[in-house]
Structures are given as structure tokens and as C-alpha cells.
Amino acid sequence: MKLSEQEAAWLEVRRYLEANRFDLGVDAQHEYVDHVKFFETPLLTVANWLPLSPIPLLGIDLQLRASQTTAGSSVDYGANLPLSLDNTTYQNYADVFQALAAPRAFQNRTTYRLEEAELTDTSRSRLAFSLGRYFDSLNTGEASAHEYAAARLGRGDGGIRKNIKDPCDLAQRPVNMAVSALTLKRTAGGEFEFFLHWRDPKKVGHAGGLYQVVPSGVFQAAGEEALHQTNDFSLLKFLARELAEELLGEAEINSDGSRALDYSEWGLFRKLQVSVDDGGARMWCVGLGVDPLTFATDLLAVLVFEHDAFADVFGEVTRENDEGRVLAAKRFDEATVSNLVRNERMQAAGAALLASAWHHRDTILSPS
């Protein structure tokens, strides 16, 4: 592909970002000295996103406003984007990304856009959403990571990070909330294990080359039609779809039909619901946080499965999926958690989730 001089320079910065994403993320936290760091990890948070003790995930009040919010372009937020060969300036980071470096999965699907969050305690836990688009966060957050990498290379610093002064202020930018969940399973011997996911940069548009908990994905419906947006607006339904993709290697459920998905007909969801109802599976929320490099915003969940419940719902776990590779189960103990949080190339949300889960282990691991 023939590139303009500016496109070639953009691609060099992009490659540098991918090769150094972890170190850049660790460094970027120091731009936010006044922000709370989630359990001394790089993940940024605020007081009303950080409950003193875990709260029931499925007890969070979810509110959906039917309107779809129009987001500004990357240029509107201050991005410095390249000229193409015909001297046209790109308006959005996603357009440059798609033209020069798009991964295998790259679709501008409708998402649930986070507008308000309160997670202080069980009685007041609430998340309010409107509708947005997947590229909305990419055009601000991933673009901000790119300009941070460019500044490191001495190629200017752009304007996004100057204009979005507080990435934890949900009014300053479009926020596609991801749900990142640490899946813990009790072994036959009574100990607990968990899984990690290596995100393949050739397959994903965000956090490629880093380790993350399983599952993790942007909160969205299975289809674009309004009936899906309403029917799929559930953390349990969303997690069931993500667990099927990442732990079992199944294809993403992506409906383009005029009939809402009937989750009661889906065997995995039925088994998951039964496990939740009878206590074989327990689901907790430990907070909400923002990555200091990419502004990715994650609801942090812990899914705890008793031995028989996990075997019944999942059986064998895959080693490969559409977004990367699932590592062999690791022991949930202090040494393993500490090493991953302090020494490994963990995504900020994953590190924060592991640290928080270990801190709250007495609560989250105790049977109801």
C-alpha cells in the first residue's frame, strides 16, 4: 500500500504503541497524581465508583435511556491526524486505523454508553446508559494513547489529553463501558483457580499484547435492532455471551434478525442461571475504573464458581478464541496474584481486579 509521509509516520507511532503499550500505560498514570489509583495499580477511579466491600453484581440497577448520543470527531477533541495521499485530512482515529492497521474484528457496532455511575454500596448501586457506537471511545481513548506514544517519540503531543482533563468525568467524553470479570473456580481439592487471556494484537483493536482476565468485553447487545438493545440489556445475559466466546471459543452471537434472542432456550445460559439461583455461582462487583493510557472504562466483576457448577456450565475450557489465547488455570494465591499485578504485562483493569479480589477474598469466596 502506498502511503503519504504523514500516514507512514502515523503507522510508525502505532507500531511503537503496540510494542510498548504496557510500559506506556504504567507511565501514563503519573499524569493523574490527584486521582485515586485502584488498589495501587495504574487504574484510575473515584470515590463513588469504589465500594468499601464487594456488592452483588446482579443487584446493580441498570437504566437505559433510549436516545443515541452523537459523539464528536477525533479532530473535535483535538487529535492531530495525518493527511492521506490525496491531501485529505482524516477526521477520526478509527478511519486511519481502519485504513492502515485494522485488526480482524473491527466493527462500529451500537453500544451501551455509560453516562452515570454510583457504586458506593449495595442499596445505591446504579449504572445509567444511553446508546453510542464502538468507535466513539476509540476516537478519543485509543487516539489519546496514540498521541501519548507520539509525544514519547518527540512527535508532538496532540490535544485530546489536554482537552479531556479528567478521564473519570463521564461528561467529558463518550464512554463505552467494558465488563471485565475474573472467573474463579473451586477445584476438586477445595482451592481456587482462575484464567487469564492473552489478547492477540492481530485480532483486537484494544489492549493487544497484554494479559487480561476472562471474560472481558464492551457492554453491548447481540444485534443492532432496538428490540435487541432492550432484550439484551442485562449483565448476566452479556456475561453469558462473553463466557461462551472466551472460555469455550464459540463464535460471537451477532443477531441481525427481527426476533429477540430467547435466552431461556440457550443451554449455557439456563445452566448459568440455575447456578446463580442455587448459589453454585456467585457474582460480585468490586468497582469501576479508567485506564490512564487508553481511557478504557471497565466495570470490575468477580465470578465465583463451585466445582460442580463450573463443570456443569462449561465443561472443558478452550485454549484459543477469536481474540487470543486462554492460559492454563492459575492458582488463586497471594504469590501468583502479587506476581501478576507487579511484574507481568497485565491490562490495568485486570491488575486492579486481581488485587481487589485478593483483598476481598474472604467475602467473595465464602459460600452464601
PDB file of N, CA and C in Angstrom, residues 94-172:
ATOM      1  N   ALA A  94     -10.475   6.219  14.142  1.00  0.00           N
ATOM      2  CA  ALA A  94     -10.923   4.923  13.635  1.00  0.00           C
ATOM      3  C   ALA A  94     -10.783   4.827  12.124  1.00  0.00           C
ATOM      4  N   ASP A  95     -10.952   5.942  11.426  1.00  0.00           N
ATOM      5  CA  ASP A  95     -10.802   5.931   9.963  1.00  0.00           C
ATOM      6  C   ASP A  95      -9.358   5.641   9.565  1.00  0.00           C
ATOM      7  N   VAL A  96      -8.405   6.249  10.274  1.00  0.00           N
ATOM      8  CA  VAL A  96      -6.998   5.987   9.990  1.00  0.00           C
ATOM      9  C   VAL A  96      -6.666   4.537  10.334  1.00  0.00           C
ATOM     10  N   PHE A  97      -7.136   4.111  11.489  1.00  0.00           N
ATOM     11  CA  PHE A  97      -6.890   2.747  11.957  1.00  0.00           C
ATOM     12  C   PHE A  97      -7.417   1.732  10.948  1.00  0.00           C
ATOM     13  N   GLN A  98      -8.638   1.964  10.475  1.00  0.00           N
ATOM     14  CA  GLN A  98      -9.243   1.028   9.529  1.00  0.00           C
ATOM     15  C   GLN A  98      -8.488   1.007   8.209  1.00  0.00           C
ATOM     16  N   ALA A  99      -7.982   2.152   7.790  1.00  0.00           N
ATOM     17  CA  ALA A  99      -7.281   2.229   6.510  1.00  0.00           C
ATOM     18  C   ALA A  99      -5.876   1.630   6.576  1.00  0.00           C
ATOM     19  N   LEU A 100      -5.210   1.757   7.726  1.00  0.00           N
ATOM     20  CA  LEU A 100      -3.791   1.411   7.794  1.00  0.00           C
ATOM     21  C   LEU A 100      -3.454   0.211   8.672  1.00  0.00           C
ATOM     22  N   ALA A 101      -4.289  -0.092   9.663  1.00  0.00           N
ATOM     23  CA  ALA A 101      -3.847  -1.110  10.631  1.00  0.00           C
ATOM     24  C   ALA A 101      -4.995  -1.869  11.281  1.00  0.00           C
ATOM     25  N   ALA A 102      -6.115  -2.006  10.592  1.00  0.00           N
ATOM     26  CA  ALA A 102      -7.294  -2.615  11.222  1.00  0.00           C
ATOM     27  C   ALA A 102      -7.051  -4.064  11.617  1.00  0.00           C
ATOM     28  N   PRO A 103      -7.461  -4.458  12.831  1.00  0.00           N
ATOM     29  CA  PRO A 103      -7.373  -5.865  13.235  1.00  0.00           C
ATOM     30  C   PRO A 103      -8.488  -6.669  12.587  1.00  0.00           C
ATOM     31  N   ARG A 104      -8.528  -7.964  12.901  1.00  0.00           N
ATOM     32  CA  ARG A 104      -9.511  -8.853  12.278  1.00  0.00           C
ATOM     33  C   ARG A 104     -10.939  -8.466  12.658  1.00  0.00           C
ATOM     34  N   ALA A 105     -11.164  -8.170  13.928  1.00  0.00           N
ATOM     35  CA  ALA A 105     -12.504  -7.799  14.401  1.00  0.00           C
ATOM     36  C   ALA A 105     -12.546  -6.290  14.582  1.00  0.00           C
ATOM     37  N   PHE A 106     -13.310  -5.603  13.714  1.00  0.00           N
ATOM     38  CA  PHE A 106     -13.314  -4.144  13.765  1.00  0.00           C
ATOM     39  C   PHE A 106     -14.625  -3.636  13.180  1.00  0.00           C
ATOM     40  N   GLN A 107     -15.651  -3.504  14.036  1.00  0.00           N
ATOM     41  CA  GLN A 107     -16.968  -3.096  13.583  1.00  0.00           C
ATOM     42  C   GLN A 107     -17.495  -1.981  14.476  1.00  0.00           C
ATOM     43  N   ASN A 108     -18.126  -1.011  13.862  1.00  0.00           N
ATOM     44  CA  ASN A 108     -18.661   0.133  14.606  1.00  0.00           C
ATOM     45  C   ASN A 108     -20.081  -0.153  15.079  1.00  0.00           C
ATOM     46  N   ARG A 109     -20.193  -1.119  15.988  1.00  0.00           N
ATOM     47  CA  ARG A 109     -21.499  -1.558  16.462  1.00  0.00           C
ATOM     48  C   ARG A 109     -22.072  -0.618  17.519  1.00  0.00           C
ATOM     49  N   THR A 110     -23.379  -0.687  17.677  1.00  0.00           N
ATOM     50  CA  THR A 110     -24.048   0.067  18.733  1.00  0.00           C
ATOM     51  C   THR A 110     -23.639  -0.485  20.091  1.00  0.00           C
ATOM     52  N   THR A 111     -23.412   0.408  21.037  1.00  0.00           N
ATOM     53  CA  THR A 111     -23.017   0.017  22.386  1.00  0.00           C
ATOM     54  C   THR A 111     -23.923   0.714  23.400  1.00  0.00           C
ATOM     55  N   TYR A 112     -23.824   0.256  24.646  1.00  0.00           N
ATOM     56  CA  TYR A 112     -24.449   0.976  25.744  1.00  0.00           C
ATOM     57  C   TYR A 112     -23.426   1.989  26.268  1.00  0.00           C
ATOM     58  N   ARG A 113     -23.727   3.272  26.109  1.00  0.00           N
ATOM     59  CA  ARG A 113     -22.802   4.339  26.506  1.00  0.00           C
ATOM     60  C   ARG A 113     -23.064   4.727  27.960  1.00  0.00           C
ATOM     61  N   LEU A 114     -22.047   4.622  28.792  1.00  0.00           N
ATOM     62  CA  LEU A 114     -22.189   4.922  30.218  1.00  0.00           C
ATOM     63  C   LEU A 114     -22.261   6.435  30.438  1.00  0.00           C
ATOM     64  N   GLU A 115     -23.295   6.862  31.190  1.00  0.00           N
ATOM     65  CA  GLU A 115     -23.470   8.285  31.470  1.00  0.00           C
ATOM     66  C   GLU A 115     -23.420   8.613  32.958  1.00  0.00           C
ATOM     67  N   GLU A 116     -23.848   7.678  33.806  1.00  0.00           N
ATOM     68  CA  GLU A 116     -23.810   7.908  35.250  1.00  0.00           C
ATOM     69  C   GLU A 116     -23.461   6.604  35.943  1.00  0.00           C
ATOM     70  N   ALA A 117     -22.745   6.706  37.069  1.00  0.00           N
ATOM     71  CA  ALA A 117     -22.363   5.510  37.821  1.00  0.00           C
ATOM     72  C   ALA A 117     -22.304   5.830  39.311  1.00  0.00           C
ATOM     73  N   GLU A 118     -22.913   4.982  40.090  1.00  0.00           N
ATOM     74  CA  GLU A 118     -22.871   5.072  41.550  1.00  0.00           C
ATOM     75  C   GLU A 118     -22.757   3.654  42.099  1.00  0.00           C
ATOM     76  N   LEU A 119     -21.627   3.364  42.730  1.00  0.00           N
ATOM     77  CA  LEU A 119     -21.372   2.001  43.207  1.00  0.00           C
ATOM     78  C   LEU A 119     -20.890   2.009  44.663  1.00  0.00           C
ATOM     79  N   THR A 120     -21.309   2.996  45.430  1.00  0.00           N
ATOM     80  CA  THR A 120     -20.816   3.134  46.793  1.00  0.00           C
ATOM     81  C   THR A 120     -21.188   1.955  47.668  1.00  0.00           C
ATOM     82  N   ASP A 121     -22.443   1.520  47.582  1.00  0.00           N
ATOM     83  CA  ASP A 121     -22.883   0.377  48.378  1.00  0.00           C
ATOM     84  C   ASP A 121     -24.035  -0.320  47.673  1.00  0.00           C
ATOM     85  N   THR A 122     -24.464  -1.433  48.231  1.00  0.00           N
ATOM     86  CA  THR A 122     -25.486  -2.264  47.593  1.00  0.00           C
ATOM     87  C   THR A 122     -26.788  -1.513  47.384  1.00  0.00           C
ATOM     88  N   SER A 123     -27.203  -0.728  48.349  1.00  0.00           N
ATOM     89  CA  SER A 123     -28.512  -0.080  48.284  1.00  0.00           C
ATOM     90  C   SER A 123     -28.583   1.029  47.246  1.00  0.00           C
ATOM     91  N   ARG A 124     -27.432   1.581  46.871  1.00  0.00           N
ATOM     92  CA  ARG A 124     -27.437   2.712  45.943  1.00  0.00           C
ATOM     93  C   ARG A 124     -26.709   2.421  44.640  1.00  0.00           C
ATOM     94  N   SER A 125     -26.416   1.169  44.342  1.00  0.00           N
ATOM     95  CA  SER A 125     -25.647   0.865  43.138  1.00  0.00           C
ATOM     96  C   SER A 125     -26.495   1.066  41.887  1.00  0.00           C
ATOM     97  N   ARG A 126     -25.962   1.864  40.952  1.00  0.00           N
ATOM     98  CA  ARG A 126     -26.743   2.227  39.767  1.00  0.00           C
ATOM     99  C   ARG A 126     -25.806   2.573  38.612  1.00  0.00           C
ATOM    100  N   LEU A 127     -26.170   2.136  37.412  1.00  0.00           N
ATOM    101  CA  LEU A 127     -25.462   2.491  36.186  1.00  0.00           C
ATOM    102  C   LEU A 127     -26.498   2.955  35.170  1.00  0.00           C
ATOM    103  N   ALA A 128     -26.312   4.150  34.614  1.00  0.00           N
ATOM    104  CA  ALA A 128     -27.251   4.690  33.630  1.00  0.00           C
ATOM    105  C   ALA A 128     -26.554   4.826  32.277  1.00  0.00           C
ATOM    106  N   PHE A 129     -27.264   4.425  31.226  1.00  0.00           N
ATOM    107  CA  PHE A 129     -26.684   4.377  29.880  1.00  0.00           C
ATOM    108  C   PHE A 129     -27.606   5.052  28.872  1.00  0.00           C
ATOM    109  N   SER A 130     -26.998   5.545  27.800  1.00  0.00           N
ATOM    110  CA  SER A 130     -27.706   5.835  26.558  1.00  0.00           C
ATOM    111  C   SER A 130     -27.090   4.899  25.515  1.00  0.00           C
ATOM    112  N   LEU A 131     -27.370   5.121  24.255  1.00  0.00           N
ATOM    113  CA  LEU A 131     -26.767   4.314  23.201  1.00  0.00           C
ATOM    114  C   LEU A 131     -25.639   5.085  22.524  1.00  0.00           C
ATOM    115  N   GLY A 132     -24.577   4.392  22.195  1.00  0.00           N
ATOM    116  CA  GLY A 132     -23.460   5.006  21.489  1.00  0.00           C
ATOM    117  C   GLY A 132     -22.952   4.063  20.412  1.00  0.00           C
ATOM    118  N   ARG A 133     -21.705   4.277  19.995  1.00  0.00           N
ATOM    119  CA  ARG A 133     -21.071   3.436  18.983  1.00  0.00           C
ATOM    120  C   ARG A 133     -19.691   3.014  19.455  1.00  0.00           C
ATOM    121  N   TYR A 134     -19.249   1.851  19.012  1.00  0.00           N
ATOM    122  CA  TYR A 134     -17.960   1.313  19.439  1.00  0.00           C
ATOM    123  C   TYR A 134     -16.807   2.261  19.107  1.00  0.00           C
ATOM    124  N   PHE A 135     -16.859   2.879  17.920  1.00  0.00           N
ATOM    125  CA  PHE A 135     -15.761   3.745  17.508  1.00  0.00           C
ATOM    126  C   PHE A 135     -15.699   5.038  18.322  1.00  0.00           C
ATOM    127  N   ASP A 136     -16.779   5.394  19.030  1.00  0.00           N
ATOM    128  CA  ASP A 136     -16.789   6.642  19.792  1.00  0.00           C
ATOM    129  C   ASP A 136     -15.643   6.688  20.794  1.00  0.00           C
ATOM    130  N   SER A 137     -15.474   5.608  21.560  1.00  0.00           N
ATOM    131  CA  SER A 137     -14.392   5.572  22.541  1.00  0.00           C
ATOM    132  C   SER A 137     -13.031   5.432  21.866  1.00  0.00           C
ATOM    133  N   LEU A 138     -12.985   4.696  20.767  1.00  0.00           N
ATOM    134  CA  LEU A 138     -11.725   4.551  20.030  1.00  0.00           C
ATOM    135  C   LEU A 138     -11.226   5.904  19.547  1.00  0.00           C
ATOM    136  N   ASN A 139     -12.155   6.739  19.111  1.00  0.00           N
ATOM    137  CA  ASN A 139     -11.792   8.039  18.541  1.00  0.00           C
ATOM    138  C   ASN A 139     -11.291   9.031  19.585  1.00  0.00           C
ATOM    139  N   THR A 140     -11.526   8.736  20.847  1.00  0.00           N
ATOM    140  CA  THR A 140     -10.977   9.567  21.915  1.00  0.00           C
ATOM    141  C   THR A 140      -9.897   8.797  22.683  1.00  0.00           C
ATOM    142  N   GLY A 141     -10.259   7.623  23.208  1.00  0.00           N
ATOM    143  CA  GLY A 141      -9.364   6.888  24.088  1.00  0.00           C
ATOM    144  C   GLY A 141      -8.137   6.313  23.416  1.00  0.00           C
ATOM    145  N   GLU A 142      -8.342   5.522  22.366  1.00  0.00           N
ATOM    146  CA  GLU A 142      -7.182   4.942  21.667  1.00  0.00           C
ATOM    147  C   GLU A 142      -6.390   6.047  20.975  1.00  0.00           C
ATOM    148  N   ALA A 143      -7.090   7.084  20.526  1.00  0.00           N
ATOM    149  CA  ALA A 143      -6.391   8.234  19.940  1.00  0.00           C
ATOM    150  C   ALA A 143      -5.530   8.932  20.989  1.00  0.00           C
ATOM    151  N   SER A 144      -6.000   8.977  22.237  1.00  0.00           N
ATOM    152  CA  SER A 144      -5.202   9.596  23.298  1.00  0.00           C
ATOM    153  C   SER A 144      -3.955   8.769  23.591  1.00  0.00           C
ATOM    154  N   ALA A 145      -4.080   7.449  23.512  1.00  0.00           N
ATOM    155  CA  ALA A 145      -2.913   6.578  23.704  1.00  0.00           C
ATOM    156  C   ALA A 145      -1.900   6.798  22.589  1.00  0.00           C
ATOM    157  N   HIS A 146      -2.397   6.970  21.380  1.00  0.00           N
ATOM    158  CA  HIS A 146      -1.521   7.200  20.227  1.00  0.00           C
ATOM    159  C   HIS A 146      -0.746   8.504  20.401  1.00  0.00           C
ATOM    160  N   GLU A 147      -1.431   9.556  20.833  1.00  0.00           N
ATOM    161  CA  GLU A 147      -0.724  10.831  20.982  1.00  0.00           C
ATOM    162  C   GLU A 147       0.260  10.791  22.148  1.00  0.00           C
ATOM    163  N   TYR A 148      -0.021   9.967  23.169  1.00  0.00           N
ATOM    164  CA  TYR A 148       0.937   9.798  24.267  1.00  0.00           C
ATOM    165  C   TYR A 148       2.197   9.116  23.748  1.00  0.00           C
ATOM    166  N   ALA A 149       2.004   8.095  22.892  1.00  0.00           N
ATOM    167  CA  ALA A 149       3.155   7.416  22.285  1.00  0.00           C
ATOM    168  C   ALA A 149       3.925   8.359  21.368  1.00  0.00           C
ATOM    169  N   ALA A 150       3.210   9.199  20.610  1.00  0.00           N
ATOM    170  CA  ALA A 150       3.868  10.152  19.715  1.00  0.00           C
ATOM    171  C   ALA A 150       4.713  11.140  20.513  1.00  0.00           C
ATOM    172  N   ALA A 151       4.176  11.599  21.642  1.00  0.00           N
ATOM    173  CA  ALA A 151       4.935  12.534  22.481  1.00  0.00           C
ATOM    174  C   ALA A 151       6.207  11.881  23.001  1.00  0.00           C
ATOM    175  N   ARG A 152       6.123  10.591  23.349  1.00  0.00           N
ATOM    176  CA  ARG A 152       7.300   9.870  23.819  1.00  0.00           C
ATOM    177  C   ARG A 152       8.389   9.838  22.736  1.00  0.00           C
ATOM    178  N   LEU A 153       7.960   9.816  21.475  1.00  0.00           N
ATOM    179  CA  LEU A 153       8.904   9.786  20.355  1.00  0.00           C
ATOM    180  C   LEU A 153       9.312  11.186  19.890  1.00  0.00           C
ATOM    181  N   GLY A 154       8.808  12.207  20.600  1.00  0.00           N
ATOM    182  CA  GLY A 154       9.152  13.569  20.242  1.00  0.00           C
ATOM    183  C   GLY A 154       8.452  14.076  19.007  1.00  0.00           C
ATOM    184  N   ARG A 155       7.226  13.554  18.762  1.00  0.00           N
ATOM    185  CA  ARG A 155       6.498  13.930  17.545  1.00  0.00           C
ATOM    186  C   ARG A 155       5.222  14.694  17.875  1.00  0.00           C
ATOM    187  N   GLY A 156       5.260  15.552  18.853  1.00  0.00           N
ATOM    188  CA  GLY A 156       4.086  16.330  19.221  1.00  0.00           C
ATOM    189  C   GLY A 156       3.251  15.587  20.241  1.00  0.00           C
ATOM    190  N   ASP A 157       2.340  16.309  20.871  1.00  0.00           N
ATOM    191  CA  ASP A 157       1.547  15.674  21.917  1.00  0.00           C
ATOM    192  C   ASP A 157       0.046  15.758  21.685  1.00  0.00           C
ATOM    193  N   GLY A 158      -0.402  16.357  20.572  1.00  0.00           N
ATOM    194  CA  GLY A 158      -1.825  16.382  20.288  1.00  0.00           C
ATOM    195  C   GLY A 158      -2.606  17.166  21.324  1.00  0.00           C
ATOM    196  N   GLY A 159      -3.928  17.107  21.214  1.00  0.00           N
ATOM    197  CA  GLY A 159      -4.756  17.890  22.127  1.00  0.00           C
ATOM    198  C   GLY A 159      -5.780  17.118  22.922  1.00  0.00           C
ATOM    199  N   ILE A 160      -5.962  15.829  22.630  1.00  0.00           N
ATOM    200  CA  ILE A 160      -7.010  15.071  23.313  1.00  0.00           C
ATOM    201  C   ILE A 160      -6.762  15.010  24.811  1.00  0.00           C
ATOM    202  N   ARG A 161      -5.563  14.697  25.214  1.00  0.00           N
ATOM    203  CA  ARG A 161      -5.277  14.549  26.644  1.00  0.00           C
ATOM    204  C   ARG A 161      -5.311  15.898  27.371  1.00  0.00           C
ATOM    205  N   LYS A 162      -5.145  16.989  26.630  1.00  0.00           N
ATOM    206  CA  LYS A 162      -5.300  18.310  27.232  1.00  0.00           C
ATOM    207  C   LYS A 162      -6.777  18.674  27.373  1.00  0.00           C
ATOM    208  N   ASN A 163      -7.577  18.284  26.404  1.00  0.00           N
ATOM    209  CA  ASN A 163      -8.989  18.653  26.411  1.00  0.00           C
ATOM    210  C   ASN A 163      -9.829  17.750  27.314  1.00  0.00           C
ATOM    211  N   ILE A 164      -9.422  16.491  27.452  1.00  0.00           N
ATOM    212  CA  ILE A 164     -10.106  15.587  28.387  1.00  0.00           C
ATOM    213  C   ILE A 164      -9.258  15.567  29.653  1.00  0.00           C
ATOM    214  N   LYS A 165      -9.471  16.554  30.487  1.00  0.00           N
ATOM    215  CA  LYS A 165      -8.617  16.731  31.663  1.00  0.00           C
ATOM    216  C   LYS A 165      -8.840  15.648  32.707  1.00  0.00           C
ATOM    217  N   ASP A 166     -10.086  15.198  32.811  1.00  0.00           N
ATOM    218  CA  ASP A 166     -10.418  14.184  33.816  1.00  0.00           C
ATOM    219  C   ASP A 166     -11.095  13.007  33.116  1.00  0.00           C
ATOM    220  N   PRO A 167     -10.367  11.933  32.830  1.00  0.00           N
ATOM    221  CA  PRO A 167     -10.971  10.794  32.135  1.00  0.00           C
ATOM    222  C   PRO A 167     -12.035  10.074  32.951  1.00  0.00           C
ATOM    223  N   CYS A 168     -12.130  10.373  34.255  1.00  0.00           N
ATOM    224  CA  CYS A 168     -13.178   9.771  35.087  1.00  0.00           C
ATOM    225  C   CYS A 168     -14.463  10.604  35.083  1.00  0.00           C
ATOM    226  N   ASP A 169     -14.452  11.738  34.403  1.00  0.00           N
ATOM    227  CA  ASP A 169     -15.654  12.562  34.263  1.00  0.00           C
ATOM    228  C   ASP A 169     -16.418  12.074  33.038  1.00  0.00           C
ATOM    229  N   LEU A 170     -17.530  11.411  33.257  1.00  0.00           N
ATOM    230  CA  LEU A 170     -18.260  10.777  32.160  1.00  0.00           C
ATOM    231  C   LEU A 170     -18.882  11.789  31.199  1.00  0.00           C
ATOM    232  N   ALA A 171     -18.893  13.069  31.567  1.00  0.00           N
ATOM    233  CA  ALA A 171     -19.459  14.090  30.698  1.00  0.00           C
ATOM    234  C   ALA A 171     -18.434  14.647  29.718  1.00  0.00           C
ATOM    235  N   GLN A 172     -17.149  14.340  29.934  1.00  0.00           N
ATOM    236  CA  GLN A 172     -16.105  14.934  29.095  1.00  0.00           C
ATOM    237  C   GLN A 172     -15.824  14.147  27.820  1.00  0.00           C
TER     238      GLN A 172
END
